[in-house]
């Protein structure tokens, strides 16, 4: 009788350990995160919509102890503007993501070199994925925005995970002759 109880007890413990291991493997591993829950940055430059452009830099954090393989980075919506030079900035010299308004198409030097977003890359453990883009006013009134940057990555089990940064980077023509205005409404 004691031998039977030992076998049942050992089997129960083994089943519980197997179930715990299965649950650990089925729960998605943590991936990229973003501290930005909802942010808007916009720029107004001059009166001519054709001269309005801005560069934005935004980031996603990898707080895990392992690298995360990123498969794609894309905007959720592009409205009324053109998104040019959308890329990854591996080593920017700035630690302050945001918007740089300019009438020059050259990337701000503090954003550093960039690689195409469709190249596929790994974000190392305890580091940051920096995304840059050049927003240029489109036709019409020149007002528009890029919203919701979406990153799709692969977890350690090969499953896809997406994280969306709910931010908007917008442009609009100046109405009062001001050179630029940040955190403005209506874009």
GROMACS .gro file of C-alpha atoms in nm:
model
  187
    1UNK     CA    1   0.000   0.000   0.000
    2UNK     CA    2   0.281   0.244   0.085
    3UNK     CA    3   0.450   0.167  -0.246
    4UNK     CA    4   0.127   0.253  -0.431
    5UNK     CA    5   0.096   0.583  -0.249
    6UNK     CA    6   0.457   0.667  -0.332
    7UNK     CA    7   0.395   0.594  -0.702
    8UNK     CA    8   0.077   0.804  -0.703
    9UNK     CA    9   0.251   1.085  -0.512
   10UNK     CA   10   0.551   1.084  -0.746
   11UNK     CA   11   0.321   1.079  -1.049
   12UNK     CA   12   0.121   1.371  -0.911
   13UNK     CA   13   0.434   1.576  -0.845
   14UNK     CA   14   0.568   1.494  -1.193
   15UNK     CA   15   0.238   1.595  -1.355
   16UNK     CA   16   0.233   1.924  -1.165
   17UNK     CA   17   0.591   2.004  -1.268
   18UNK     CA   18   0.512   1.917  -1.631
   19UNK     CA   19   0.200   2.136  -1.622
   20UNK     CA   20   0.394   2.427  -1.468
   21UNK     CA   21   0.661   2.396  -1.739
   22UNK     CA   22   0.395   2.391  -2.010
   23UNK     CA   23   0.227   2.703  -1.868
   24UNK     CA   24   0.561   2.884  -1.856
   25UNK     CA   25   0.625   2.800  -2.222
   26UNK     CA   26   0.274   2.898  -2.337
   27UNK     CA   27   0.269   3.238  -2.164
   28UNK     CA   28   0.418   3.492  -2.407
   29UNK     CA   29   0.760   3.614  -2.306
   30UNK     CA   30   0.778   3.988  -2.247
   31UNK     CA   31   0.871   4.187  -2.552
   32UNK     CA   32   0.930   4.548  -2.644
   33UNK     CA   33   0.752   4.813  -2.439
   34UNK     CA   34   0.689   5.182  -2.473
   35UNK     CA   35   0.647   5.446  -2.206
   36UNK     CA   36   0.444   5.660  -2.444
   37UNK     CA   37   0.073   5.591  -2.400
   38UNK     CA   38  -0.056   5.888  -2.596
   39UNK     CA   39   0.153   6.179  -2.715
   40UNK     CA   40   0.127   6.440  -2.986
   41UNK     CA   41   0.401   6.655  -3.133
   42UNK     CA   42   0.342   6.889  -3.421
   43UNK     CA   43   0.525   7.162  -3.604
   44UNK     CA   44   0.417   7.473  -3.793
   45UNK     CA   45   0.664   7.628  -4.032
   46UNK     CA   46   0.588   7.937  -4.233
   47UNK     CA   47   0.286   7.993  -4.455
   48UNK     CA   48   0.378   7.767  -4.747
   49UNK     CA   49   0.273   7.403  -4.701
   50UNK     CA   50   0.548   7.294  -4.942
   51UNK     CA   51   0.818   7.410  -4.700
   52UNK     CA   52   0.681   7.224  -4.397
   53UNK     CA   53   0.877   6.918  -4.286
   54UNK     CA   54   0.995   6.759  -3.964
   55UNK     CA   55   1.204   6.467  -3.841
   56UNK     CA   56   1.079   6.260  -3.550
   57UNK     CA   57   1.261   6.020  -3.323
   58UNK     CA   58   1.070   5.775  -3.105
   59UNK     CA   59   1.174   5.471  -2.906
   60UNK     CA   60   1.074   5.127  -2.777
   61UNK     CA   61   1.248   4.961  -2.483
   62UNK     CA   62   1.376   4.605  -2.448
   63UNK     CA   63   1.387   4.553  -2.071
   64UNK     CA   64   1.429   4.175  -2.103
   65UNK     CA   65   1.740   3.966  -2.050
   66UNK     CA   66   1.741   3.846  -2.411
   67UNK     CA   67   1.752   3.995  -2.760
   68UNK     CA   68   1.424   4.053  -2.942
   69UNK     CA   69   1.404   3.985  -3.317
   70UNK     CA   70   1.208   4.266  -3.486
   71UNK     CA   71   1.041   4.171  -3.812
   72UNK     CA   72   0.871   4.497  -3.907
   73UNK     CA   73   0.815   4.857  -3.806
   74UNK     CA   74   0.533   5.053  -3.967
   75UNK     CA   75   0.312   5.353  -3.906
   76UNK     CA   76  -0.048   5.282  -3.814
   77UNK     CA   77  -0.172   5.573  -4.026
   78UNK     CA   78  -0.025   5.840  -4.252
   79UNK     CA   79  -0.272   6.122  -4.319
   80UNK     CA   80  -0.212   6.435  -4.528
   81UNK     CA   81   0.169   6.403  -4.525
   82UNK     CA   82   0.440   6.194  -4.689
   83UNK     CA   83   0.655   5.975  -4.468
   84UNK     CA   84   1.008   5.974  -4.608
   85UNK     CA   85   1.325   5.811  -4.478
   86UNK     CA   86   1.143   5.592  -4.225
   87UNK     CA   87   1.429   5.401  -4.060
   88UNK     CA   88   1.593   5.257  -3.750
   89UNK     CA   89   1.858   5.470  -3.579
   90UNK     CA   90   2.088   5.220  -3.402
   91UNK     CA   91   2.300   5.471  -3.209
   92UNK     CA   92   2.148   5.819  -3.186
   93UNK     CA   93   2.343   6.069  -2.978
   94UNK     CA   94   2.028   6.223  -2.833
   95UNK     CA   95   1.847   6.074  -2.536
   96UNK     CA   96   1.539   6.289  -2.590
   97UNK     CA   97   1.293   6.152  -2.849
   98UNK     CA   98   1.078   6.412  -3.017
   99UNK     CA   99   1.021   6.621  -3.324
  100UNK     CA  100   1.269   6.847  -3.504
  101UNK     CA  101   1.098   7.095  -3.737
  102UNK     CA  102   1.302   7.200  -4.037
  103UNK     CA  103   1.284   7.319  -4.395
  104UNK     CA  104   1.590   7.106  -4.475
  105UNK     CA  105   1.553   6.741  -4.571
  106UNK     CA  106   1.882   6.638  -4.406
  107UNK     CA  107   1.848   6.418  -4.099
  108UNK     CA  108   1.940   6.595  -3.775
  109UNK     CA  109   2.294   6.484  -3.685
  110UNK     CA  110   2.187   6.385  -3.334
  111UNK     CA  111   1.967   6.111  -3.482
  112UNK     CA  112   2.282   5.942  -3.615
  113UNK     CA  113   2.307   5.680  -3.891
  114UNK     CA  114   2.001   5.477  -3.989
  115UNK     CA  115   1.916   5.138  -4.141
  116UNK     CA  116   1.599   5.044  -4.335
  117UNK     CA  117   1.311   4.917  -4.122
  118UNK     CA  118   1.256   4.611  -4.342
  119UNK     CA  119   1.608   4.475  -4.294
  120UNK     CA  120   1.510   4.267  -3.988
  121UNK     CA  121   1.727   4.311  -3.682
  122UNK     CA  122   1.764   4.215  -3.317
  123UNK     CA  123   1.723   4.463  -3.034
  124UNK     CA  124   1.982   4.359  -2.772
  125UNK     CA  125   1.882   4.292  -2.411
  126UNK     CA  126   1.836   4.604  -2.197
  127UNK     CA  127   1.857   4.843  -2.491
  128UNK     CA  128   1.634   5.068  -2.700
  129UNK     CA  129   1.488   5.048  -3.050
  130UNK     CA  130   1.496   5.400  -3.199
  131UNK     CA  131   1.275   5.480  -3.498
  132UNK     CA  132   1.318   5.795  -3.708
  133UNK     CA  133   1.109   5.938  -3.987
  134UNK     CA  134   1.095   6.243  -4.210
  135UNK     CA  135   0.743   6.387  -4.240
  136UNK     CA  136   0.681   6.621  -4.536
  137UNK     CA  137   0.359   6.814  -4.594
  138UNK     CA  138   0.136   6.682  -4.868
  139UNK     CA  139  -0.106   6.861  -5.094
  140UNK     CA  140  -0.401   7.069  -4.982
  141UNK     CA  141  -0.376   7.271  -4.663
  142UNK     CA  142  -0.048   7.105  -4.560
  143UNK     CA  143  -0.189   6.968  -4.235
  144UNK     CA  144  -0.134   6.602  -4.156
  145UNK     CA  145   0.019   6.346  -3.927
  146UNK     CA  146   0.183   6.008  -3.880
  147UNK     CA  147   0.012   5.812  -3.602
  148UNK     CA  148   0.069   5.493  -3.404
  149UNK     CA  149   0.409   5.336  -3.471
  150UNK     CA  150   0.366   4.954  -3.470
  151UNK     CA  151   0.655   4.712  -3.411
  152UNK     CA  152   0.609   4.341  -3.480
  153UNK     CA  153   0.862   4.108  -3.319
  154UNK     CA  154   0.910   3.736  -3.278
  155UNK     CA  155   0.927   3.587  -2.928
  156UNK     CA  156   1.157   3.302  -2.828
  157UNK     CA  157   0.896   3.044  -2.932
  158UNK     CA  158   0.855   3.198  -3.279
  159UNK     CA  159   0.520   3.365  -3.208
  160UNK     CA  160   0.451   3.715  -3.337
  161UNK     CA  161   0.393   3.999  -3.092
  162UNK     CA  162   0.303   4.355  -3.183
  163UNK     CA  163   0.336   4.665  -2.969
  164UNK     CA  164   0.184   4.998  -3.071
  165UNK     CA  165   0.313   5.332  -2.960
  166UNK     CA  166   0.011   5.562  -2.956
  167UNK     CA  167   0.186   5.881  -3.063
  168UNK     CA  168   0.119   6.131  -3.339
  169UNK     CA  169   0.374   6.343  -3.524
  170UNK     CA  170   0.203   6.616  -3.722
  171UNK     CA  171   0.262   6.913  -3.949
  172UNK     CA  172   0.068   7.222  -4.036
  173UNK     CA  173   0.125   7.560  -4.200
  174UNK     CA  174   0.181   7.850  -3.963
  175UNK     CA  175  -0.115   8.083  -3.932
  176UNK     CA  176   0.048   8.364  -3.741
  177UNK     CA  177   0.382   8.386  -3.920
  178UNK     CA  178   0.552   8.197  -3.640
  179UNK     CA  179   0.858   7.994  -3.726
  180UNK     CA  180   0.748   7.685  -3.536
  181UNK     CA  181   0.504   7.573  -3.270
  182UNK     CA  182   0.523   7.248  -3.076
  183UNK     CA  183   0.248   7.053  -2.896
  184UNK     CA  184  -0.017   7.232  -3.098
  185UNK     CA  185  -0.375   7.119  -3.150
  186UNK     CA  186  -0.554   7.044  -3.473
  187UNK     CA  187  -0.306   6.818  -3.653
   0.00000   0.00000   0.00000
